Every structure is written in structure tokens, then in C-alpha cells.
PDB file of C-alpha atoms in Angstrom:
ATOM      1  CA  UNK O1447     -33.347 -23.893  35.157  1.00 79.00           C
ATOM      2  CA  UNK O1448     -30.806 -23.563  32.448  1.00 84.00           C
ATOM      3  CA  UNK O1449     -28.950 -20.282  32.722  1.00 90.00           C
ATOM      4  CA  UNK O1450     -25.671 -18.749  31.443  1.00 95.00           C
ATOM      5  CA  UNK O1451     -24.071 -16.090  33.259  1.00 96.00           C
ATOM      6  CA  UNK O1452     -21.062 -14.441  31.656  1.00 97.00           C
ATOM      7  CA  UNK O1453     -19.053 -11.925  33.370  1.00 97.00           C
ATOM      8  CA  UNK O1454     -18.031  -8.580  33.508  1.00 97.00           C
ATOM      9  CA  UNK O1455     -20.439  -6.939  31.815  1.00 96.00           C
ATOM     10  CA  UNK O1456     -18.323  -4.856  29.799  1.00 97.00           C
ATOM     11  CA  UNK O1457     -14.334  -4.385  29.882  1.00 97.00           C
ATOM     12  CA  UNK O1458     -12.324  -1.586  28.572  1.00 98.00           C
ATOM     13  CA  UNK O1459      -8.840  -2.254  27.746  1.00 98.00           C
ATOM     14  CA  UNK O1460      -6.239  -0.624  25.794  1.00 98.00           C
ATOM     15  CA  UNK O1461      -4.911  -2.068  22.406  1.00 98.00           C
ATOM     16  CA  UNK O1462      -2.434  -5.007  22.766  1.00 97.00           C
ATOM     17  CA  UNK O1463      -3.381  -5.783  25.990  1.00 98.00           C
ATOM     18  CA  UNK O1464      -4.608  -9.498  26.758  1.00 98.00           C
ATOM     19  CA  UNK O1465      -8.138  -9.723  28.840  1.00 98.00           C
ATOM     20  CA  UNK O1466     -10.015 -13.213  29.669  1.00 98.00           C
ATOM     21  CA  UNK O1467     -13.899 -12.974  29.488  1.00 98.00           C
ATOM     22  CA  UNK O1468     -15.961 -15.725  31.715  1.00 98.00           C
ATOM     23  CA  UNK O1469     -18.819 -17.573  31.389  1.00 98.00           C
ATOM     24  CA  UNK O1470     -20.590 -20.193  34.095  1.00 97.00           C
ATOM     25  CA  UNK O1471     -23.501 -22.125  33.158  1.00 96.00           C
ATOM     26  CA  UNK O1472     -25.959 -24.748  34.447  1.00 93.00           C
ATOM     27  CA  UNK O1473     -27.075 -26.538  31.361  1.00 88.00           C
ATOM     28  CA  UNK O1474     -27.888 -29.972  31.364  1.00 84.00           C
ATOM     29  CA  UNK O1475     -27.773 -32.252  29.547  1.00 86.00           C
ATOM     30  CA  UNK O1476     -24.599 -30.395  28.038  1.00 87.00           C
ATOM     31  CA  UNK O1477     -24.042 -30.869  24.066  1.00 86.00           C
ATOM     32  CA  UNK O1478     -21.534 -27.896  23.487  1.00 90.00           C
ATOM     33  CA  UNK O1479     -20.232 -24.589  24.687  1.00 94.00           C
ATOM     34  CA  UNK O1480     -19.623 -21.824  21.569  1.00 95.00           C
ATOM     35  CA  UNK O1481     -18.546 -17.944  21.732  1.00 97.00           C
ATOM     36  CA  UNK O1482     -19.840 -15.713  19.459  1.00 97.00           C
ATOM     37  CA  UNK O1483     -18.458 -12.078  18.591  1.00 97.00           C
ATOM     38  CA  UNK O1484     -21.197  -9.355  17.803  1.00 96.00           C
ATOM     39  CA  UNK O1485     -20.543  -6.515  16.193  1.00 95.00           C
ATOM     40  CA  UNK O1486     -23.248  -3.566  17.187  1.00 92.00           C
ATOM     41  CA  UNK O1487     -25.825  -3.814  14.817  1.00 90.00           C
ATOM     42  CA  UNK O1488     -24.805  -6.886  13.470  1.00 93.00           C
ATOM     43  CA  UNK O1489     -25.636 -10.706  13.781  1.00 94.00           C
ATOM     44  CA  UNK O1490     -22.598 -13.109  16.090  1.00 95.00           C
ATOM     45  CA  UNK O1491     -20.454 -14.794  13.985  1.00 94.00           C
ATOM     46  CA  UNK O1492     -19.021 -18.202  15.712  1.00 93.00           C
ATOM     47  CA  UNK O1493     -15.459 -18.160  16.718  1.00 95.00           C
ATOM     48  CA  UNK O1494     -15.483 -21.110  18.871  1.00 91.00           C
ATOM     49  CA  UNK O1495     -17.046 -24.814  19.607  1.00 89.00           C
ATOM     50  CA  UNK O1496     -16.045 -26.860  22.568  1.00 88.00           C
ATOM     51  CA  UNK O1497     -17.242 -30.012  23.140  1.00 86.00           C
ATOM     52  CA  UNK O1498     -17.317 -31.806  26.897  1.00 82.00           C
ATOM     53  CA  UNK O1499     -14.301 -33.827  25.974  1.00 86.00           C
ATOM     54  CA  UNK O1500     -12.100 -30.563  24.858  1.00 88.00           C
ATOM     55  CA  UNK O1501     -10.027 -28.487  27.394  1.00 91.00           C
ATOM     56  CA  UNK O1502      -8.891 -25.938  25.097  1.00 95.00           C
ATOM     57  CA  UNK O1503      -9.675 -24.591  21.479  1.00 94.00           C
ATOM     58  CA  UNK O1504      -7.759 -21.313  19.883  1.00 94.00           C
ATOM     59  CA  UNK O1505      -8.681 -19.457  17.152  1.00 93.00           C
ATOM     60  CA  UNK O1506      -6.139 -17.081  16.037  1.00 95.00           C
ATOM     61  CA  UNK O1507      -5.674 -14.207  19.159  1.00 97.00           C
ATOM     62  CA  UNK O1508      -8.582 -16.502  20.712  1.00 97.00           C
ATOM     63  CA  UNK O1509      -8.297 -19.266  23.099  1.00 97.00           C
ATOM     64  CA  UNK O1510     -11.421 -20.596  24.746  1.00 97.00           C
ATOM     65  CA  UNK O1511     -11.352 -22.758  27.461  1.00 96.00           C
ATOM     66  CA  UNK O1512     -13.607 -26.034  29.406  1.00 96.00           C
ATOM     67  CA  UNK O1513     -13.979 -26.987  32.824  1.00 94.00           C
ATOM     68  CA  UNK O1514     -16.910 -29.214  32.079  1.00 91.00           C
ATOM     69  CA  UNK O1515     -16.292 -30.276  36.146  1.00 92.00           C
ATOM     70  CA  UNK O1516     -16.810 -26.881  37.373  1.00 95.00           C
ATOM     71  CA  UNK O1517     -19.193 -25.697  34.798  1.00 95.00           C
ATOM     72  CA  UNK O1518     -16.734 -22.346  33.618  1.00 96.00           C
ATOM     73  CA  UNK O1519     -15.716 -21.364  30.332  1.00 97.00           C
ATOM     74  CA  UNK O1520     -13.270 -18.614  29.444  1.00 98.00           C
ATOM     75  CA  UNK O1521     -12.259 -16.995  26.349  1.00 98.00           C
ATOM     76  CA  UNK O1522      -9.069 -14.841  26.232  1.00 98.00           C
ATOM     77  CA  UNK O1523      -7.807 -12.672  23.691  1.00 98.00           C
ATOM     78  CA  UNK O1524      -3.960 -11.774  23.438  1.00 98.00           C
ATOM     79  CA  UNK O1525      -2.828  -8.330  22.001  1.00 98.00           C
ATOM     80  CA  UNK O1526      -5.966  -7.197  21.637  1.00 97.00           C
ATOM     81  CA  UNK O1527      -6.882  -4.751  18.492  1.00 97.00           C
ATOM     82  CA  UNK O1528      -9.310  -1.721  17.745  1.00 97.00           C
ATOM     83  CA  UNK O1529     -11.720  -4.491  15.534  1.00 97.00           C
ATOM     84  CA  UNK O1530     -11.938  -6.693  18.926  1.00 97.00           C
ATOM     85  CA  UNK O1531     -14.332  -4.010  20.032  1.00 98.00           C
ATOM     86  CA  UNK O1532     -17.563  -6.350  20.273  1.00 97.00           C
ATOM     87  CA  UNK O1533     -19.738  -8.096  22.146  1.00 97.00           C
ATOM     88  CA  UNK O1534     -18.684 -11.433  23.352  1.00 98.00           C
ATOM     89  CA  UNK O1535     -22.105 -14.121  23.995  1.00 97.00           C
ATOM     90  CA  UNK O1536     -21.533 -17.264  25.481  1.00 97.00           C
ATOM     91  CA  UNK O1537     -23.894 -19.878  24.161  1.00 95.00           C
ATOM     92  CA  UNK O1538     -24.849 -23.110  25.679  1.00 93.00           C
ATOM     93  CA  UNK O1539     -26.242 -26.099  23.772  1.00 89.00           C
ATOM     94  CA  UNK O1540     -28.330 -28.876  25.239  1.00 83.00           C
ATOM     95  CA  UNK O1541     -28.572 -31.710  23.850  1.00 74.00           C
ATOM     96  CA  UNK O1542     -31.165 -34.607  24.216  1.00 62.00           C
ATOM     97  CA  UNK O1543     -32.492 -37.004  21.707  1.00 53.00           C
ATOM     98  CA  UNK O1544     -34.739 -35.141  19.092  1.00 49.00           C
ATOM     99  CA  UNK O1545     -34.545 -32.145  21.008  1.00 52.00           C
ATOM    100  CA  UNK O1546     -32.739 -28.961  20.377  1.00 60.00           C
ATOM    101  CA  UNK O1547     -31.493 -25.729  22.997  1.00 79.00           C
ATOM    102  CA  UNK O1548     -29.017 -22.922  22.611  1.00 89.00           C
ATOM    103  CA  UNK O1549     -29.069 -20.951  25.855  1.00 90.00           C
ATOM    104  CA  UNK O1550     -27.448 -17.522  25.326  1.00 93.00           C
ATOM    105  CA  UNK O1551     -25.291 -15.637  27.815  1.00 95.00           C
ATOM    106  CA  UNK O1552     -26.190 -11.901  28.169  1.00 95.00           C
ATOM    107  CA  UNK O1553     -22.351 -10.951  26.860  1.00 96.00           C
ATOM    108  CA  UNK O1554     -19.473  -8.786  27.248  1.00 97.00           C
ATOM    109  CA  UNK O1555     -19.283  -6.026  25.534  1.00 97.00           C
ATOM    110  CA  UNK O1556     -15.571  -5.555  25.145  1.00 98.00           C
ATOM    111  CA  UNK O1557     -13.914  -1.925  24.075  1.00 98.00           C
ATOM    112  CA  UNK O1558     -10.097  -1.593  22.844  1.00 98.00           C
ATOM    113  CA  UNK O1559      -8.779   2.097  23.116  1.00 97.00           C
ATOM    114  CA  UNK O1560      -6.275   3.410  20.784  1.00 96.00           C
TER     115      UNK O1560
ATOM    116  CA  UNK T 792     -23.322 -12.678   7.517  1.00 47.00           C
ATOM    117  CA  UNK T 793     -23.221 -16.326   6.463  1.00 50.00           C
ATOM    118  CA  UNK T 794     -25.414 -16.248   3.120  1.00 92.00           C
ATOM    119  CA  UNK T 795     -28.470 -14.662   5.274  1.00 96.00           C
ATOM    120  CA  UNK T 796     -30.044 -12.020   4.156  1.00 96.00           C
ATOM    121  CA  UNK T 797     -32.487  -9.886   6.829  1.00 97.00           C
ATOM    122  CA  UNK T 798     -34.335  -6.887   5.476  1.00 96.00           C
ATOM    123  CA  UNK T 799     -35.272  -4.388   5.853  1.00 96.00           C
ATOM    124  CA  UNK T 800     -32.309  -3.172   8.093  1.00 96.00           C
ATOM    125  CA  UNK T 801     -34.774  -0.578  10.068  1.00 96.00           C
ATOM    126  CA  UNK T 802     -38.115  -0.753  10.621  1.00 94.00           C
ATOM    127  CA  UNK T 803     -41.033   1.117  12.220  1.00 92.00           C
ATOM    128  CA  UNK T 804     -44.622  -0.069  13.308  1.00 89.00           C
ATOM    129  CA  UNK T 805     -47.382   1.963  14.078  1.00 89.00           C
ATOM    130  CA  UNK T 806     -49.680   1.122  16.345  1.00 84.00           C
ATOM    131  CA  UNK T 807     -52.102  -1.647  15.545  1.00 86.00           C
ATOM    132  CA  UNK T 808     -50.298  -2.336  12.579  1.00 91.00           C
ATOM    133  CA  UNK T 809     -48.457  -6.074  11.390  1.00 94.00           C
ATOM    134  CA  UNK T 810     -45.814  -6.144  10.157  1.00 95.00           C
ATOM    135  CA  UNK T 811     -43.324  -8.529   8.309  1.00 97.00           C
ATOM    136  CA  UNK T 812     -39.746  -9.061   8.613  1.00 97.00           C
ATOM    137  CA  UNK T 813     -37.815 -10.511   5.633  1.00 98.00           C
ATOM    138  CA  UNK T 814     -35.152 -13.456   6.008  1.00 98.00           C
ATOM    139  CA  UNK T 815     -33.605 -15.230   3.511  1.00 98.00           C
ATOM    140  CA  UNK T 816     -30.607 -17.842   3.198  1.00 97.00           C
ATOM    141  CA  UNK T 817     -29.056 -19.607   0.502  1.00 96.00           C
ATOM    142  CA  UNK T 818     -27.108 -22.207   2.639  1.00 96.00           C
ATOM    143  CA  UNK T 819     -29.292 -24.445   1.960  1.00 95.00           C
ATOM    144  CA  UNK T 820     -29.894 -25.093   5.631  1.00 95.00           C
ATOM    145  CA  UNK T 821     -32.641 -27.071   6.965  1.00 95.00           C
ATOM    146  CA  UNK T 822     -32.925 -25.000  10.160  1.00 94.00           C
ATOM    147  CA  UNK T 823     -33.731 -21.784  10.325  1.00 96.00           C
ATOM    148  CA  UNK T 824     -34.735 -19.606  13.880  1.00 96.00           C
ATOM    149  CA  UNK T 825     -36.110 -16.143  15.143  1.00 97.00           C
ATOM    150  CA  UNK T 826     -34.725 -14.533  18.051  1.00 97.00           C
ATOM    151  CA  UNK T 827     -35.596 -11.097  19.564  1.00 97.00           C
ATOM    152  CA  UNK T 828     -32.337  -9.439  21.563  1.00 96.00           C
ATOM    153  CA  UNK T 829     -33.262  -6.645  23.959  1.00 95.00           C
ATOM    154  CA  UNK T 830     -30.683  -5.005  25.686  1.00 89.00           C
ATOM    155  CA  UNK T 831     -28.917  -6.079  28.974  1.00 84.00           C
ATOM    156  CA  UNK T 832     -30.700  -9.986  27.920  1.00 88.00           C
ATOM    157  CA  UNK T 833     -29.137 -12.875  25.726  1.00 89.00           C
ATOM    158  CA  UNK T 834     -31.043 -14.077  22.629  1.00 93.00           C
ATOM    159  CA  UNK T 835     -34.615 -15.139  23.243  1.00 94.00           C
ATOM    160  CA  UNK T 836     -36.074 -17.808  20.372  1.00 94.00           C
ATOM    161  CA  UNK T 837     -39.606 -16.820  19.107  1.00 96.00           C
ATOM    162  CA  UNK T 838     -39.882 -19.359  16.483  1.00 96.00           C
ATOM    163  CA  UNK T 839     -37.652 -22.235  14.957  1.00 94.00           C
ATOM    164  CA  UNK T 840     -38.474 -24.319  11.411  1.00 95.00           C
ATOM    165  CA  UNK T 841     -36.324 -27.811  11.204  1.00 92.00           C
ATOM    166  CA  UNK T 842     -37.764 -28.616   8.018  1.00 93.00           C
ATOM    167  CA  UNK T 843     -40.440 -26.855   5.055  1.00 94.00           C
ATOM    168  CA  UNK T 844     -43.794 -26.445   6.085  1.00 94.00           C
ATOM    169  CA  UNK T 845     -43.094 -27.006   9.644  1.00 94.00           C
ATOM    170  CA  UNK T 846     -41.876 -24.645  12.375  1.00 95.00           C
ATOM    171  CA  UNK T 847     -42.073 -24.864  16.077  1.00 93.00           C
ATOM    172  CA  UNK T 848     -43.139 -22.162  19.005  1.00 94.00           C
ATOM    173  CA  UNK T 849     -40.007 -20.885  20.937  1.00 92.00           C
ATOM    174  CA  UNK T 850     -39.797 -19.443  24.438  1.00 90.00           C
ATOM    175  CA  UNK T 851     -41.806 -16.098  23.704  1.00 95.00           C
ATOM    176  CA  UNK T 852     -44.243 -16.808  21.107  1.00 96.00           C
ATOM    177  CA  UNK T 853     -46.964 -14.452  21.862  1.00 96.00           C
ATOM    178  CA  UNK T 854     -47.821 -11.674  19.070  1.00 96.00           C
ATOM    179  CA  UNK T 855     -45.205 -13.129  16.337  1.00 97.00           C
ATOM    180  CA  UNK T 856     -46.317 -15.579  13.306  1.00 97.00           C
ATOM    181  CA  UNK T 857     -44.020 -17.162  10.606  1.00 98.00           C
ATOM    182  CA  UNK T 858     -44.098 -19.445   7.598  1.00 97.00           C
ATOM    183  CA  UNK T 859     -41.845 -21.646   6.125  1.00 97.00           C
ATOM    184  CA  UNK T 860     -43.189 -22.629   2.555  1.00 97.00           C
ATOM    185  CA  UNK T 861     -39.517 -22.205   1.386  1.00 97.00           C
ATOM    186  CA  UNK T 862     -36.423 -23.628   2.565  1.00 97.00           C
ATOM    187  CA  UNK T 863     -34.824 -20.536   1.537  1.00 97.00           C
ATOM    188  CA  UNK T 864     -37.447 -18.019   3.296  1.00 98.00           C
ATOM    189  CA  UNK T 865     -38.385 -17.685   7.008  1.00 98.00           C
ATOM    190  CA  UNK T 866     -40.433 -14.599   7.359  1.00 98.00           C
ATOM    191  CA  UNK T 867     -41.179 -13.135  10.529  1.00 98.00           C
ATOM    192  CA  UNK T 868     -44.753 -11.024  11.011  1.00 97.00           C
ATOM    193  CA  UNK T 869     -44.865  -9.236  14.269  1.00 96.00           C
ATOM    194  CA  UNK T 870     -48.513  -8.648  14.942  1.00 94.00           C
ATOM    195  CA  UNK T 871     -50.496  -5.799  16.909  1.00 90.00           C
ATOM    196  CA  UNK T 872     -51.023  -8.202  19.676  1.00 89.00           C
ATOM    197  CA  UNK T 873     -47.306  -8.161  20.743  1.00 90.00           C
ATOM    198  CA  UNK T 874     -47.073  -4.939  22.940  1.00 88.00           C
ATOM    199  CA  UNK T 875     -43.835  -4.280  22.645  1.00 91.00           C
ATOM    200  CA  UNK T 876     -42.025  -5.052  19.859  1.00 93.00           C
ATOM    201  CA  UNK T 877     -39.359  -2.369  19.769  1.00 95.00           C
ATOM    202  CA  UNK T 878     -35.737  -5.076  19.987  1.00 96.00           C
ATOM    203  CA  UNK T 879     -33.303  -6.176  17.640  1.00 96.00           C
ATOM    204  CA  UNK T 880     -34.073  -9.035  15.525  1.00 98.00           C
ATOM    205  CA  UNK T 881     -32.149 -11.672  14.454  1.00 97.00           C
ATOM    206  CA  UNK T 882     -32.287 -14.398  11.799  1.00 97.00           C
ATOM    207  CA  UNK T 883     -30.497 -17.382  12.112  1.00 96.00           C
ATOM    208  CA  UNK T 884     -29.960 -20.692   9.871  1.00 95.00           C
ATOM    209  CA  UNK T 885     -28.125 -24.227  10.499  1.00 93.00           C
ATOM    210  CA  UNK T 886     -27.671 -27.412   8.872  1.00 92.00           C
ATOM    211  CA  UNK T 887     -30.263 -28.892  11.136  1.00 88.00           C
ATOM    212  CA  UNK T 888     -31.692 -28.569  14.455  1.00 82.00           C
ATOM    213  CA  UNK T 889     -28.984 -30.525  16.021  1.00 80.00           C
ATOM    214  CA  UNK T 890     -27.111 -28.770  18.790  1.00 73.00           C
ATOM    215  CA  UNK T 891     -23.931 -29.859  17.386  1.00 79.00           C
ATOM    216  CA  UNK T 892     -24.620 -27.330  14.354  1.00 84.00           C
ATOM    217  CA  UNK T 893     -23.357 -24.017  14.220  1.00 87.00           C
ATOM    218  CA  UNK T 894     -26.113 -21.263  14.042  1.00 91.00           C
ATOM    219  CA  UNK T 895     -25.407 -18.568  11.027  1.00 94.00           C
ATOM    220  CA  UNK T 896     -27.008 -15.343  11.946  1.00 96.00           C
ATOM    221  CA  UNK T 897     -28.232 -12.588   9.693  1.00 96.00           C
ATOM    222  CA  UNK T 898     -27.243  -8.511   9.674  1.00 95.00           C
ATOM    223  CA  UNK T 899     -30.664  -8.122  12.168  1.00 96.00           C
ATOM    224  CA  UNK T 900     -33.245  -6.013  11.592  1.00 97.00           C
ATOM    225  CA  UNK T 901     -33.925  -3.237  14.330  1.00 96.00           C
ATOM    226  CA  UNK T 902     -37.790  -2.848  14.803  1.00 95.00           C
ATOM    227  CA  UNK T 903     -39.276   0.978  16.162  1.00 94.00           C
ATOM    228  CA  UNK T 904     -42.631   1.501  17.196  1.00 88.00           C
ATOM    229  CA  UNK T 905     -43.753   5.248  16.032  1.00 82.00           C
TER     230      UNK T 905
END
């Protein structure tokens, strides 16, 4: 069964502080591995796209990271601000001729104190 | 949120009663997807459209309906015959319905039964 598991739950940090979010899945066949940010009440806006060739991928205060061997993902923020309050979803895509799948993680919700 | 447009932000149903949410893009995207987020669970697809005048059942089809005469407009009815409805709805778009595509979501719509 295709599943992504992301982990913790939720994480409270306090501003400028760095914190690494996880995600394991079993997806196969694997296409690509994206993290989304959702604000609460809003839709996830894309921050990241790895592919199973790509180690590493930044964005700004984000780097995501592949083990495609081990099946892990990470995203880590450095000097973390108030606006990185969010939810962080993990999503999975498999791929397959003529066939689509995005498998979502169930998050982190992430909060930054002042 | 992309160039999608959900509305109405809030909605309530009563019981028995259909009703429709609105979704709207002006990507011109081929793709376009429905997915109900309750909390504590990742994103669950009810209904995907690669193309006009087709669309596709997703994982938990049961009590929703959609059309796609436009390739601008997705709407989303939520019939009496789902049971519980009450989640936060989401609206997403892509170039196609390849996996290598990035999904744009909408604001959401947050659906209330009375």
C-alpha cells in the first residue's frame, strides 16, 4: 500500500532557530517527492520538487533532502521566522505510464514563538 | 493561490440538501482535482478532470458529483447521500495529469453541516 508518514506531528520552536521535519514513504513506482507549506485555512503552495536522481534542493531558508535508497525525505528550515508558522505536507508522486498519484503525508504543523 | 479561485469561502448544508462548491482557474491548466482534508489525515482525491468533458472517480467518490464543461470551471456538488461532509475542501489545477506537474491549490472552502 502506498503510504507517507511524516513526522513529528507538530514542533514548536522559537524564532531563528533551525528544525528538520521528516517524511518516509513507500511509494512505488516513485515519480517525485514535493513539500508543500499550508497556511490554516489556506490551500499548500509548493516549495519543493525532488526527483529520484536529486540529493538535495534549497529554496531560500529551505533545504529538502532524498534518500531514494532508504525511502526518507527531510526538509529543514534555518533561522526560522513568525510566517514559517504552517503546516508542512509531504507529497508523494507515482508515476506509471498514463497513470497519475499524489499520495499526501498527514503534515507537520510547525509553530515559531516570538 | 495560483490563479484559483474557490468560493464560497464558508459554507453550510442542511440536512438533505446538495450543495455546490465553486472552483475556477485561469491557468489554463488541463488538470484540475477535488480533495477533501479532514483533520489529523493528508489530502484525500474525490474527483480529478485531465481534459473537458471528462473527469475521473478518486479514492472517496461516494456522495460528491462534478462537471467539467469548462476548462476554466470544476464545480464540486456534495450531495445528501454523503453523510458527512463537514472537511475542508480543496481545489487544485496542473498543467496535466502527469506526476511530474506541480498541483496549484485554491484558498479551500470549509463546508458545515447545520
Amino acid at each position: 500500500k502506498n503510504q507517507v508518514e511524516q513526522s513529528p506531528q507538530s514542533l514548536i520552536i522559537l524564532e531563528g532557530k533551525n528544525c528538520t521535519l521528516q517524511c518516509n514513504y513507500t511509494v512505488s513506482p516513485f515519480s517525485n517527492l514535493r513539500w508543500y507549506k499550508q497556511d490554516t485555512g489556506r490551500g499548500p503552495v509548493s516549495l519543493t520538487i525532488m526527483t529520484f536522481s536529486e540529493n538535495t534542493k534549497s529554496n531560500g531558508r529551505y533545504t529538502a533532502t532524498l534518500d531514494a535508497d532508504t525511502k526518507q525525505s527531510s526538509l529543514h528550515i534555518t533561522a526560522s521566522q513568525l510566517s514559517d508558522s504552517a503546516s508542512y505536507i509531504c507529497v508523494v508522486s507515482a508515476g506509471g505510464s498514463g497513470t497519475y498519484k499524489y499520495i499526501f503525508g498527514t503534515g507537520t504543523r510547525l509553530k515559531v514563538l516570538a | 493561490d495560483g490563479g484559483i479561485t474557490q468560493s464560497p469561502k464558508y459554507l453550510f448544508r442542511k440536512e438533505g440538501q446538495n450543495v455546490t462548491l465553486s472552483c475556477e482557474q485561469n491557468l489554463n491548466h488541463d488538470a484540475m482535482y477535488w480533495y477533501r482534508q479532514d483533520p489529523g489525515q493528508g489530502l484525500r482525491l474525490i474527483y480529478y478532470s485531465q481534459i473537458v468533458n471528462d473527469f475521473q472517480k478518486g479514492d472517496i467518490a461516494e456522495g460528491y458529483s462534478v462537471s467539467r464543461e469548462k476548462k476554466e470551471s470544476f464545480p464540486l456538488t456534495v450531495t445528501s447521500a454523503q453523510k458527512n461532509p463537514t472537511a475542508f475542501y480543496l481545489c487544485a489545477s496542473s498543467r496535466s495529469a502527469n506526476t511530474n506537474e506541480k498541483l496549484f491549490f485554491g484558498s479551500g472552502t470549509q463546508l458545515s453541516v447545520l
